[in-house]
mmCIF file with all atom_site columns, C-alpha atoms in Angstrom:
data_model
loop_
_atom_site.group_PDB
_atom_site.id
_atom_site.type_symbol
_atom_site.label_atom_id
_atom_site.label_alt_id
_atom_site.label_comp_id
_atom_site.label_asym_id
_atom_site.label_entity_id
_atom_site.label_seq_id
_atom_site.pdbx_PDB_ins_code
_atom_site.Cartn_x
_atom_site.Cartn_y
_atom_site.Cartn_z
_atom_site.occupancy
_atom_site.B_iso_or_equiv
_atom_site.pdbx_formal_charge
_atom_site.auth_seq_id
_atom_site.auth_comp_id
_atom_site.auth_asym_id
_atom_site.auth_atom_id
_atom_site.pdbx_PDB_model_num
ATOM 1   C CA . GLU A 1 1   ? -15.544 -33.819 -12.344 1.00 0.00 ? 197 GLU A CA 1
ATOM 2   C CA . ALA A 1 2   ? -12.135 -32.117 -12.505 1.00 0.00 ? 198 ALA A CA 1
ATOM 3   C CA . GLN A 1 3   ? -11.708 -29.008 -11.504 1.00 0.00 ? 199 GLN A CA 1
ATOM 4   C CA . VAL A 1 4   ? -11.286 -25.846 -10.151 1.00 0.00 ? 200 VAL A CA 1
ATOM 5   C CA . THR A 1 5   ? -13.505 -23.367 -8.125  1.00 0.00 ? 201 THR A CA 1
ATOM 6   C CA . GLN A 1 6   ? -13.999 -20.080 -6.627  1.00 0.00 ? 202 GLN A CA 1
ATOM 7   C CA . ASN A 1 7   ? -16.001 -18.448 -4.389  1.00 0.00 ? 203 ASN A CA 1
ATOM 8   C CA . PRO A 1 8   ? -17.727 -15.565 -3.857  1.00 0.00 ? 204 PRO A CA 1
ATOM 9   C CA . ARG A 1 9   ? -17.541 -15.857 -7.586  1.00 0.00 ? 205 ARG A CA 1
ATOM 10  C CA . TYR A 1 10  ? -18.294 -11.400 -7.185  1.00 0.00 ? 206 TYR A CA 1
ATOM 11  C CA . LEU A 1 11  ? -17.459 -8.988  -4.545  1.00 0.00 ? 207 LEU A CA 1
ATOM 12  C CA . ILE A 1 12  ? -18.083 -5.970  -3.994  1.00 0.00 ? 208 ILE A CA 1
ATOM 13  C CA . THR A 1 13  ? -16.477 -4.401  -1.391  1.00 0.00 ? 209 THR A CA 1
ATOM 14  C CA . VAL A 1 14  ? -14.498 -1.318  0.282   1.00 0.00 ? 210 VAL A CA 1
ATOM 15  C CA . THR A 1 15  ? -11.501 0.382   0.713   1.00 0.00 ? 211 THR A CA 1
ATOM 16  C CA . GLY A 1 16  ? -9.215  -1.089  3.082   1.00 0.00 ? 212 GLY A CA 1
ATOM 17  C CA . LYS A 1 17  ? -12.193 -4.485  4.394   1.00 0.00 ? 213 LYS A CA 1
ATOM 18  C CA . LYS A 1 18  ? -9.878  -7.087  3.783   1.00 0.00 ? 214 LYS A CA 1
ATOM 19  C CA . LEU A 1 19  ? -10.815 -9.546  2.085   1.00 0.00 ? 215 LEU A CA 1
ATOM 20  C CA . THR A 1 20  ? -10.288 -13.792 0.780   1.00 0.00 ? 216 THR A CA 1
ATOM 21  C CA . VAL A 1 21  ? -10.829 -15.125 -2.471  1.00 0.00 ? 217 VAL A CA 1
ATOM 22  C CA . THR A 1 22  ? -10.391 -18.997 -2.277  1.00 0.00 ? 218 THR A CA 1
ATOM 23  C CA . CYS A 1 23  ? -9.205  -21.699 -4.836  1.00 0.00 ? 219 CYS A CA 1
ATOM 24  C CA . SER A 1 24  ? -9.453  -25.136 -4.269  1.00 0.00 ? 220 SER A CA 1
ATOM 25  C CA . GLN A 1 25  ? -9.187  -27.762 -7.054  1.00 0.00 ? 221 GLN A CA 1
ATOM 26  C CA . ASN A 1 26  ? -9.350  -31.822 -6.766  1.00 0.00 ? 222 ASN A CA 1
ATOM 27  C CA . MET A 1 27  ? -7.075  -33.085 -9.482  1.00 0.00 ? 223 MET A CA 1
ATOM 28  C CA . ASN A 1 28  ? -3.799  -33.305 -7.768  1.00 0.00 ? 224 ASN A CA 1
ATOM 29  C CA . HIS A 1 29  ? -1.647  -30.562 -8.746  1.00 0.00 ? 225 HIS A CA 1
ATOM 30  C CA . GLU A 1 30  ? 0.797   -29.722 -7.989  1.00 0.00 ? 226 GLU A CA 1
ATOM 31  C CA . TYR A 1 31  ? 0.335   -25.683 -9.379  1.00 0.00 ? 227 TYR A CA 1
ATOM 32  C CA . MET A 1 32  ? -1.312  -23.104 -8.703  1.00 0.00 ? 228 MET A CA 1
ATOM 33  C CA . SER A 1 33  ? -0.978  -19.520 -9.885  1.00 0.00 ? 229 SER A CA 1
ATOM 34  C CA . TRP A 1 34  ? -3.526  -16.711 -9.159  1.00 0.00 ? 230 TRP A CA 1
ATOM 35  C CA . TYR A 1 35  ? -4.390  -14.019 -12.052 1.00 0.00 ? 231 TYR A CA 1
ATOM 36  C CA . ARG A 1 36  ? -5.758  -10.460 -12.479 1.00 0.00 ? 232 ARG A CA 1
ATOM 37  C CA . GLN A 1 37  ? -7.668  -9.610  -16.488 1.00 0.00 ? 233 GLN A CA 1
ATOM 38  C CA . ASP A 1 38  ? -8.253  -6.815  -16.991 1.00 0.00 ? 234 ASP A CA 1
ATOM 39  C CA . PRO A 1 39  ? -9.264  -4.845  -20.566 1.00 0.00 ? 235 PRO A CA 1
ATOM 40  C CA . GLY A 1 40  ? -6.623  -3.527  -22.552 1.00 0.00 ? 236 GLY A CA 1
ATOM 41  C CA . LEU A 1 41  ? -3.679  -5.129  -20.474 1.00 0.00 ? 237 LEU A CA 1
ATOM 42  C CA . GLY A 1 42  ? -4.674  -9.323  -21.105 1.00 0.00 ? 238 GLY A CA 1
ATOM 43  C CA . LEU A 1 43  ? -3.737  -11.791 -18.337 1.00 0.00 ? 239 LEU A CA 1
ATOM 44  C CA . ARG A 1 44  ? -1.617  -10.381 -15.973 1.00 0.00 ? 240 ARG A CA 1
ATOM 45  C CA . GLN A 1 45  ? 0.081   -13.228 -13.432 1.00 0.00 ? 241 GLN A CA 1
ATOM 46  C CA . ILE A 1 46  ? 0.206   -12.443 -9.554  1.00 0.00 ? 242 ILE A CA 1
ATOM 47  C CA . TYR A 1 47  ? 0.996   -15.248 -7.609  1.00 0.00 ? 243 TYR A CA 1
ATOM 48  C CA . TYR A 1 48  ? 2.296   -18.944 -8.569  1.00 0.00 ? 244 TYR A CA 1
ATOM 49  C CA . SER A 1 49  ? 2.811   -22.130 -5.782  1.00 0.00 ? 245 SER A CA 1
ATOM 50  C CA . MET A 1 50  ? 4.719   -25.176 -7.404  1.00 0.00 ? 246 MET A CA 1
ATOM 51  C CA . ASN A 1 51  ? 4.235   -26.989 -3.946  1.00 0.00 ? 247 ASN A CA 1
ATOM 52  C CA . VAL A 1 52  ? 3.298   -26.837 -0.898  1.00 0.00 ? 248 VAL A CA 1
ATOM 53  C CA . GLU A 1 53  ? 4.301   -24.066 1.218   1.00 0.00 ? 249 GLU A CA 1
ATOM 54  C CA . VAL A 1 54  ? 6.252   -22.415 -1.882  1.00 0.00 ? 250 VAL A CA 1
ATOM 55  C CA . THR A 1 55  ? 4.949   -19.598 -3.001  1.00 0.00 ? 251 THR A CA 1
ATOM 56  C CA . ASP A 1 56  ? 7.242   -17.462 -5.915  1.00 0.00 ? 252 ASP A CA 1
ATOM 57  C CA . LYS A 1 57  ? 5.747   -13.715 -7.050  1.00 0.00 ? 253 LYS A CA 1
ATOM 58  C CA . GLY A 1 58  ? 4.827   -12.854 -11.449 1.00 0.00 ? 254 GLY A CA 1
ATOM 59  C CA . ASP A 1 59  ? 4.401   -10.173 -13.132 1.00 0.00 ? 255 ASP A CA 1
ATOM 60  C CA . VAL A 1 60  ? 1.916   -7.919  -10.842 1.00 0.00 ? 256 VAL A CA 1
ATOM 61  C CA . PRO A 1 61  ? 2.956   -9.237  -6.951  1.00 0.00 ? 257 PRO A CA 1
ATOM 62  C CA . GLU A 1 62  ? 2.195   -5.389  -4.955  1.00 0.00 ? 258 GLU A CA 1
ATOM 63  C CA . GLY A 1 63  ? -1.445  -5.734  -3.059  1.00 0.00 ? 259 GLY A CA 1
ATOM 64  C CA . TYR A 1 64  ? -2.106  -9.133  -2.513  1.00 0.00 ? 260 TYR A CA 1
ATOM 65  C CA . LYS A 1 65  ? -0.511  -12.249 -0.441  1.00 0.00 ? 261 LYS A CA 1
ATOM 66  C CA . VAL A 1 66  ? -1.245  -15.863 -0.689  1.00 0.00 ? 262 VAL A CA 1
ATOM 67  C CA . SER A 1 67  ? -0.284  -19.008 0.714   1.00 0.00 ? 263 SER A CA 1
ATOM 68  C CA . ARG A 1 68  ? -0.807  -23.227 0.072   1.00 0.00 ? 264 ARG A CA 1
ATOM 69  C CA . LYS A 1 69  ? -0.635  -24.703 2.977   1.00 0.00 ? 265 LYS A CA 1
ATOM 70  C CA . GLU A 1 70  ? -2.502  -27.053 2.101   1.00 0.00 ? 266 GLU A CA 1
ATOM 71  C CA . LYS A 1 71  ? -2.229  -28.972 -2.186  1.00 0.00 ? 267 LYS A CA 1
ATOM 72  C CA . ARG A 1 72  ? -5.843  -28.395 -3.021  1.00 0.00 ? 268 ARG A CA 1
ATOM 73  C CA . ASN A 1 73  ? -6.777  -25.004 -2.243  1.00 0.00 ? 269 ASN A CA 1
ATOM 74  C CA . PHE A 1 74  ? -5.050  -21.342 -3.001  1.00 0.00 ? 270 PHE A CA 1
ATOM 75  C CA . PRO A 1 75  ? -6.218  -18.936 -1.855  1.00 0.00 ? 271 PRO A CA 1
ATOM 76  C CA . LEU A 1 76  ? -5.318  -14.629 -2.516  1.00 0.00 ? 272 LEU A CA 1
ATOM 77  C CA . ILE A 1 77  ? -5.239  -12.697 0.490   1.00 0.00 ? 273 ILE A CA 1
ATOM 78  C CA . LEU A 1 78  ? -6.075  -8.927  -0.261  1.00 0.00 ? 274 LEU A CA 1
ATOM 79  C CA . GLU A 1 79  ? -5.090  -7.631  3.332   1.00 0.00 ? 275 GLU A CA 1
ATOM 80  C CA . SER A 1 80  ? -5.978  -3.795  2.383   1.00 0.00 ? 276 SER A CA 1
ATOM 81  C CA . PRO A 1 81  ? -8.464  -3.769  -0.951  1.00 0.00 ? 277 PRO A CA 1
ATOM 82  C CA . SER A 1 82  ? -7.848  -0.633  -3.290  1.00 0.00 ? 278 SER A CA 1
ATOM 83  C CA . PRO A 1 83  ? -9.629  0.577   -6.007  1.00 0.00 ? 279 PRO A CA 1
ATOM 84  C CA . ASN A 1 84  ? -7.250  0.290   -8.796  1.00 0.00 ? 280 ASN A CA 1
ATOM 85  C CA . GLN A 1 85  ? -7.173  -3.816  -7.538  1.00 0.00 ? 281 GLN A CA 1
ATOM 86  C CA . THR A 1 86  ? -11.027 -3.564  -8.829  1.00 0.00 ? 282 THR A CA 1
ATOM 87  C CA . SER A 1 87  ? -10.900 -6.539  -11.727 1.00 0.00 ? 283 SER A CA 1
ATOM 88  C CA . LEU A 1 88  ? -11.558 -10.141 -12.556 1.00 0.00 ? 284 LEU A CA 1
ATOM 89  C CA . TYR A 1 89  ? -9.494  -12.930 -11.289 1.00 0.00 ? 285 TYR A CA 1
ATOM 90  C CA . PHE A 1 90  ? -8.221  -16.616 -12.516 1.00 0.00 ? 286 PHE A CA 1
ATOM 91  C CA . CYS A 1 91  ? -7.273  -19.191 -10.329 1.00 0.00 ? 287 CYS A CA 1
ATOM 92  C CA . ALA A 1 92  ? -5.508  -22.115 -12.689 1.00 0.00 ? 288 ALA A CA 1
ATOM 93  C CA . SER A 1 93  ? -3.931  -25.112 -11.879 1.00 0.00 ? 289 SER A CA 1
ATOM 94  C CA . SER A 1 94  ? -1.726  -27.564 -13.433 1.00 0.00 ? 290 SER A CA 1
ATOM 95  C CA . LEU A 1 95  ? -0.124  -30.266 -13.207 1.00 0.00 ? 291 LEU A CA 1
ATOM 96  C CA . GLU A 1 96  ? 3.680   -29.898 -13.623 1.00 0.00 ? 292 GLU A CA 1
ATOM 97  C CA . GLY A 1 97  ? 4.971   -26.224 -13.200 1.00 0.00 ? 293 GLY A CA 1
ATOM 98  C CA . THR A 1 98  ? 4.186   -23.724 -17.118 1.00 0.00 ? 294 THR A CA 1
ATOM 99  C CA . SER A 1 99  ? 5.623   -27.179 -19.432 1.00 0.00 ? 295 SER A CA 1
ATOM 100 C CA . LYS A 1 100 ? 2.069   -27.869 -18.988 1.00 0.00 ? 296 LYS A CA 1
ATOM 101 C CA . GLU A 1 101 ? -1.939  -26.362 -19.457 1.00 0.00 ? 297 GLU A CA 1
ATOM 102 C CA . GLN A 1 102 ? -3.793  -24.894 -16.785 1.00 0.00 ? 298 GLN A CA 1
ATOM 103 C CA . TYR A 1 103 ? -7.373  -25.144 -15.899 1.00 0.00 ? 299 TYR A CA 1
ATOM 104 C CA . PHE A 1 104 ? -9.281  -22.180 -14.736 1.00 0.00 ? 300 PHE A CA 1
ATOM 105 C CA . GLY A 1 105 ? -11.088 -21.691 -12.349 1.00 0.00 ? 301 GLY A CA 1
ATOM 106 C CA . PRO A 1 106 ? -14.941 -19.909 -13.372 1.00 0.00 ? 302 PRO A CA 1
ATOM 107 C CA . GLY A 1 107 ? -13.167 -16.184 -12.818 1.00 0.00 ? 303 GLY A CA 1
ATOM 108 C CA . THR A 1 108 ? -13.668 -14.117 -9.022  1.00 0.00 ? 304 THR A CA 1
ATOM 109 C CA . ARG A 1 109 ? -15.590 -10.400 -10.516 1.00 0.00 ? 305 ARG A CA 1
ATOM 110 C CA . LEU A 1 110 ? -13.843 -7.675  -8.003  1.00 0.00 ? 306 LEU A CA 1
ATOM 111 C CA . THR A 1 111 ? -15.072 -3.749  -7.337  1.00 0.00 ? 307 THR A CA 1
ATOM 112 C CA . VAL A 1 112 ? -13.481 -1.836  -4.413  1.00 0.00 ? 308 VAL A CA 1
ATOM 113 C CA . THR A 1 113 ? -15.001 1.521   -4.060  1.00 0.00 ? 309 THR A CA 1
ATOM 114 C CA . GLY B 2 1   ? 11.072  -7.395  -19.739 1.00 0.00 ? 126 GLY B CA 1
ATOM 115 C CA . GLN B 2 2   ? 9.075   -9.570  -21.783 1.00 0.00 ? 127 GLN B CA 1
ATOM 116 C CA . ASN B 2 3   ? 6.584   -8.397  -24.938 1.00 0.00 ? 128 ASN B CA 1
ATOM 117 C CA . ILE B 2 4   ? 4.073   -10.540 -26.457 1.00 0.00 ? 129 ILE B CA 1
ATOM 118 C CA . ASP B 2 5   ? 2.228   -9.222  -29.430 1.00 0.00 ? 130 ASP B CA 1
ATOM 119 C CA . GLN B 2 6   ? -1.230  -10.540 -31.271 1.00 0.00 ? 131 GLN B CA 1
ATOM 120 C CA . PRO B 2 7   ? -3.885  -7.682  -32.997 1.00 0.00 ? 132 PRO B CA 1
ATOM 121 C CA . THR B 2 8   ? -6.018  -6.513  -31.421 1.00 0.00 ? 133 THR B CA 1
ATOM 122 C CA . GLU B 2 9   ? -10.009 -8.114  -33.331 1.00 0.00 ? 134 GLU B CA 1
ATOM 123 C CA . MET B 2 10  ? -10.395 -10.034 -36.201 1.00 0.00 ? 135 MET B CA 1
ATOM 124 C CA . THR B 2 11  ? -12.912 -10.362 -38.718 1.00 0.00 ? 136 THR B CA 1
ATOM 125 C CA . ALA B 2 12  ? -13.688 -13.676 -40.754 1.00 0.00 ? 137 ALA B CA 1
ATOM 126 C CA . THR B 2 13  ? -16.282 -15.747 -42.526 1.00 0.00 ? 138 THR B CA 1
ATOM 127 C CA . GLU B 2 14  ? -18.051 -19.380 -41.241 1.00 0.00 ? 139 GLU B CA 1
ATOM 128 C CA . GLY B 2 15  ? -16.347 -21.499 -43.007 1.00 0.00 ? 140 GLY B CA 1
ATOM 129 C CA . ALA B 2 16  ? -13.262 -19.323 -43.797 1.00 0.00 ? 141 ALA B CA 1
ATOM 130 C CA . ILE B 2 17  ? -9.745  -20.171 -43.019 1.00 0.00 ? 142 ILE B CA 1
ATOM 131 C CA . VAL B 2 18  ? -8.138  -17.012 -40.129 1.00 0.00 ? 143 VAL B CA 1
ATOM 132 C CA . GLN B 2 19  ? -4.470  -17.370 -38.709 1.00 0.00 ? 144 GLN B CA 1
ATOM 133 C CA . ILE B 2 20  ? -4.404  -15.745 -35.005 1.00 0.00 ? 145 ILE B CA 1
ATOM 134 C CA . ASN B 2 21  ? -0.055  -14.517 -35.641 1.00 0.00 ? 146 ASN B CA 1
ATOM 135 C CA . CYS B 2 22  ? 1.739   -14.613 -31.756 1.00 0.00 ? 147 CYS B CA 1
ATOM 136 C CA . THR B 2 23  ? 4.968   -12.576 -31.605 1.00 0.00 ? 148 THR B CA 1
ATOM 137 C CA . TYR B 2 24  ? 6.766   -12.277 -29.009 1.00 0.00 ? 149 TYR B CA 1
ATOM 138 C CA . GLN B 2 25  ? 10.260  -10.758 -27.276 1.00 0.00 ? 150 GLN B CA 1
ATOM 139 C CA . THR B 2 26  ? 11.095  -12.596 -24.062 1.00 0.00 ? 151 THR B CA 1
ATOM 140 C CA . SER B 2 27  ? 13.972  -12.793 -21.834 1.00 0.00 ? 152 SER B CA 1
ATOM 141 C CA . GLY B 2 28  ? 13.803  -16.590 -22.374 1.00 0.00 ? 153 GLY B CA 1
ATOM 142 C CA . PHE B 2 29  ? 11.451  -18.993 -23.865 1.00 0.00 ? 154 PHE B CA 1
ATOM 143 C CA . ASN B 2 30  ? 10.488  -22.504 -22.626 1.00 0.00 ? 155 ASN B CA 1
ATOM 144 C CA . GLY B 2 31  ? 7.051   -22.705 -24.370 1.00 0.00 ? 156 GLY B CA 1
ATOM 145 C CA . LEU B 2 32  ? 4.471   -21.341 -25.810 1.00 0.00 ? 157 LEU B CA 1
ATOM 146 C CA . PHE B 2 33  ? -0.020  -21.902 -24.912 1.00 0.00 ? 158 PHE B CA 1
ATOM 147 C CA . TRP B 2 34  ? -1.998  -20.270 -26.899 1.00 0.00 ? 159 TRP B CA 1
ATOM 148 C CA . TYR B 2 35  ? -5.473  -20.394 -25.094 1.00 0.00 ? 160 TYR B CA 1
ATOM 149 C CA . GLN B 2 36  ? -9.561  -19.683 -26.238 1.00 0.00 ? 161 GLN B CA 1
ATOM 150 C CA . GLN B 2 37  ? -11.859 -17.931 -23.754 1.00 0.00 ? 162 GLN B CA 1
ATOM 151 C CA . HIS B 2 38  ? -15.418 -16.697 -25.130 1.00 0.00 ? 163 HIS B CA 1
ATOM 152 C CA . ALA B 2 39  ? -16.726 -13.541 -23.183 1.00 0.00 ? 164 ALA B CA 1
ATOM 153 C CA . GLY B 2 40  ? -17.953 -14.112 -20.024 1.00 0.00 ? 165 GLY B CA 1
ATOM 154 C CA . GLU B 2 41  ? -16.157 -17.468 -18.988 1.00 0.00 ? 166 GLU B CA 1
ATOM 155 C CA . ALA B 2 42  ? -12.573 -18.998 -17.984 1.00 0.00 ? 167 ALA B CA 1
ATOM 156 C CA . PRO B 2 43  ? -9.268  -19.546 -20.701 1.00 0.00 ? 168 PRO B CA 1
ATOM 157 C CA . THR B 2 44  ? -9.959  -22.779 -21.791 1.00 0.00 ? 169 THR B CA 1
ATOM 158 C CA . PHE B 2 45  ? -6.159  -24.831 -23.029 1.00 0.00 ? 170 PHE B CA 1
ATOM 159 C CA . LEU B 2 46  ? -5.772  -25.342 -27.043 1.00 0.00 ? 171 LEU B CA 1
ATOM 160 C CA . SER B 2 47  ? -1.825  -26.192 -27.165 1.00 0.00 ? 172 SER B CA 1
ATOM 161 C CA . TYR B 2 48  ? 0.943   -25.858 -26.425 1.00 0.00 ? 173 TYR B CA 1
ATOM 162 C CA . ASN B 2 49  ? 4.377   -26.346 -28.882 1.00 0.00 ? 174 ASN B CA 1
ATOM 163 C CA . VAL B 2 50  ? 8.420   -26.167 -27.519 1.00 0.00 ? 175 VAL B CA 1
ATOM 164 C CA . LEU B 2 51  ? 9.686   -27.148 -30.649 1.00 0.00 ? 176 LEU B CA 1
ATOM 165 C CA . ASP B 2 52  ? 9.814   -25.529 -33.970 1.00 0.00 ? 177 ASP B CA 1
ATOM 166 C CA . GLY B 2 53  ? 7.307   -26.750 -36.674 1.00 0.00 ? 178 GLY B CA 1
ATOM 167 C CA . LEU B 2 54  ? 3.151   -27.381 -36.825 1.00 0.00 ? 179 LEU B CA 1
ATOM 168 C CA . GLU B 2 55  ? 0.854   -28.611 -34.350 1.00 0.00 ? 180 GLU B CA 1
ATOM 169 C CA . GLU B 2 56  ? -2.267  -29.926 -35.320 1.00 0.00 ? 181 GLU B CA 1
ATOM 170 C CA . LYS B 2 57  ? -4.890  -30.299 -32.776 1.00 0.00 ? 182 LYS B CA 1
ATOM 171 C CA . GLY B 2 58  ? -8.412  -31.580 -35.393 1.00 0.00 ? 183 GLY B CA 1
ATOM 172 C CA . ARG B 2 59  ? -10.013 -28.456 -37.365 1.00 0.00 ? 184 ARG B CA 1
ATOM 173 C CA . PHE B 2 60  ? -7.116  -26.151 -35.331 1.00 0.00 ? 185 PHE B CA 1
ATOM 174 C CA . SER B 2 61  ? -2.873  -26.218 -35.941 1.00 0.00 ? 186 SER B CA 1
ATOM 175 C CA . SER B 2 62  ? -0.077  -24.409 -34.244 1.00 0.00 ? 187 SER B CA 1
ATOM 176 C CA . PHE B 2 63  ? 2.924   -22.914 -35.430 1.00 0.00 ? 188 PHE B CA 1
ATOM 177 C CA . LEU B 2 64  ? 6.437   -21.739 -33.737 1.00 0.00 ? 189 LEU B CA 1
ATOM 178 C CA . SER B 2 65  ? 9.168   -20.405 -35.083 1.00 0.00 ? 190 SER B CA 1
ATOM 179 C CA . ARG B 2 66  ? 11.901  -19.786 -31.749 1.00 0.00 ? 191 ARG B CA 1
ATOM 180 C CA . SER B 2 67  ? 14.713  -18.463 -33.674 1.00 0.00 ? 192 SER B CA 1
ATOM 181 C CA . LYS B 2 68  ? 11.798  -15.791 -35.377 1.00 0.00 ? 193 LYS B CA 1
ATOM 182 C CA . GLY B 2 69  ? 10.013  -15.479 -32.024 1.00 0.00 ? 194 GLY B CA 1
ATOM 183 C CA . TYR B 2 70  ? 6.748   -15.788 -34.055 1.00 0.00 ? 195 TYR B CA 1
ATOM 184 C CA . SER B 2 71  ? 3.676   -18.111 -33.793 1.00 0.00 ? 196 SER B CA 1
ATOM 185 C CA . TYR B 2 72  ? 0.146   -18.810 -35.158 1.00 0.00 ? 197 TYR B CA 1
ATOM 186 C CA . LEU B 2 73  ? -3.122  -19.749 -33.597 1.00 0.00 ? 198 LEU B CA 1
ATOM 187 C CA . LEU B 2 74  ? -4.421  -21.116 -37.983 1.00 0.00 ? 199 LEU B CA 1
ATOM 188 C CA . LEU B 2 75  ? -8.653  -22.235 -37.446 1.00 0.00 ? 200 LEU B CA 1
ATOM 189 C CA . LYS B 2 76  ? -9.672  -24.225 -40.384 1.00 0.00 ? 201 LYS B CA 1
ATOM 190 C CA . GLU B 2 77  ? -14.434 -24.638 -41.267 1.00 0.00 ? 202 GLU B CA 1
ATOM 191 C CA . LEU B 2 78  ? -14.316 -21.259 -38.932 1.00 0.00 ? 203 LEU B CA 1
ATOM 192 C CA . GLN B 2 79  ? -17.814 -21.635 -36.713 1.00 0.00 ? 204 GLN B CA 1
ATOM 193 C CA . MET B 2 80  ? -20.029 -19.544 -35.107 1.00 0.00 ? 205 MET B CA 1
ATOM 194 C CA . LYS B 2 81  ? -18.939 -20.608 -32.079 1.00 0.00 ? 206 LYS B CA 1
ATOM 195 C CA . ASP B 2 82  ? -15.064 -19.609 -32.293 1.00 0.00 ? 207 ASP B CA 1
ATOM 196 C CA . SER B 2 83  ? -15.813 -15.955 -31.918 1.00 0.00 ? 208 SER B CA 1
ATOM 197 C CA . ALA B 2 84  ? -14.166 -15.525 -28.675 1.00 0.00 ? 209 ALA B CA 1
ATOM 198 C CA . SER B 2 85  ? -11.233 -14.238 -27.520 1.00 0.00 ? 210 SER B CA 1
ATOM 199 C CA . TYR B 2 86  ? -7.832  -16.183 -28.815 1.00 0.00 ? 211 TYR B CA 1
ATOM 200 C CA . LEU B 2 87  ? -4.502  -15.881 -25.953 1.00 0.00 ? 212 LEU B CA 1
ATOM 201 C CA . CYS B 2 88  ? -1.301  -16.219 -26.648 1.00 0.00 ? 213 CYS B CA 1
ATOM 202 C CA . ALA B 2 89  ? 1.231   -16.636 -24.175 1.00 0.00 ? 214 ALA B CA 1
ATOM 203 C CA . VAL B 2 90  ? 5.166   -17.706 -22.746 1.00 0.00 ? 215 VAL B CA 1
ATOM 204 C CA . HIS B 2 91  ? 7.229   -19.502 -19.951 1.00 0.00 ? 216 HIS B CA 1
ATOM 205 C CA . PRO B 2 92  ? 10.495  -17.603 -20.724 1.00 0.00 ? 217 PRO B CA 1
ATOM 206 C CA . GLY B 2 93  ? 12.425  -19.918 -18.711 1.00 0.00 ? 218 GLY B CA 1
ATOM 207 C CA . GLY B 2 94  ? 14.618  -19.561 -15.341 1.00 0.00 ? 219 GLY B CA 1
ATOM 208 C CA . GLY B 2 95  ? 11.244  -19.774 -12.599 1.00 0.00 ? 220 GLY B CA 1
ATOM 209 C CA . ASN B 2 96  ? 7.632   -21.100 -13.537 1.00 0.00 ? 221 ASN B CA 1
ATOM 210 C CA . LYS B 2 97  ? 6.192   -17.913 -15.033 1.00 0.00 ? 222 LYS B CA 1
ATOM 211 C CA . LEU B 2 98  ? 3.990   -17.602 -17.569 1.00 0.00 ? 223 LEU B CA 1
ATOM 212 C CA . THR B 2 99  ? 3.091   -14.321 -19.456 1.00 0.00 ? 224 THR B CA 1
ATOM 213 C CA . PHE B 2 100 ? 0.230   -13.601 -21.783 1.00 0.00 ? 225 PHE B CA 1
ATOM 214 C CA . GLY B 2 101 ? -0.970  -11.520 -24.038 1.00 0.00 ? 226 GLY B CA 1
ATOM 215 C CA . THR B 2 102 ? -3.766  -9.106  -24.571 1.00 0.00 ? 227 THR B CA 1
ATOM 216 C CA . GLY B 2 103 ? -5.427  -11.223 -26.585 1.00 0.00 ? 228 GLY B CA 1
ATOM 217 C CA . THR B 2 104 ? -7.032  -11.087 -29.898 1.00 0.00 ? 229 THR B CA 1
ATOM 218 C CA . GLN B 2 105 ? -11.484 -11.043 -30.561 1.00 0.00 ? 230 GLN B CA 1
ATOM 219 C CA . LEU B 2 106 ? -12.030 -13.042 -33.230 1.00 0.00 ? 231 LEU B CA 1
ATOM 220 C CA . LYS B 2 107 ? -15.842 -12.733 -34.436 1.00 0.00 ? 232 LYS B CA 1
ATOM 221 C CA . VAL B 2 108 ? -16.950 -14.955 -36.880 1.00 0.00 ? 233 VAL B CA 1
ATOM 222 C CA . GLU B 2 109 ? -19.768 -14.078 -39.485 1.00 0.00 ? 234 GLU B CA 1
ATOM 223 C CA . LEU B 2 110 ? -22.664 -15.793 -41.691 1.00 0.00 ? 235 LEU B CA 1
#
């Protein structure tokens, strides 16, 4: 089944404790992206990647890191999480950048206390 | 900066037609998407417009006017399952960012 998977689905952590949210797709898509979704603010793009070893900032990259060492994986890293990073996070992928539909993962609900 | 405006909430009756508007002011334009998101779920793709005009797909249609910075999503023969948030997203060009509006929460009533 074609899909985007994220892990974990739910995470409660404390300020400053490094964490990684994994994202994997099995559709051989070139483009992958991370979003956060907050009430009243909608979906905001954090980082995106056009291909292996090619990443770029979205609209809200501060406090996040990403890497794309393999085509199928695009992990999101929070080196020192803070409470303002409490949010619902979505990973997405598409065949060819932003001219094609994106397929979203199920989401990761992160709480930083 | 990029600005995308959608109404926050709309209510419509089962079986009726509803139009959800989206206006945008962006630094460029390379396409506009509509996504549907049910509560607690991931967004799913509905439509993509890059040229002016109407794209029809079953009960859903999407319209684009680039000169006016305007799009709408038309939902016909509304069903209860259409109750969801509808997200407008613009690719402004000059890279591969995608900017979303805050979404329109549609409630379908009997």
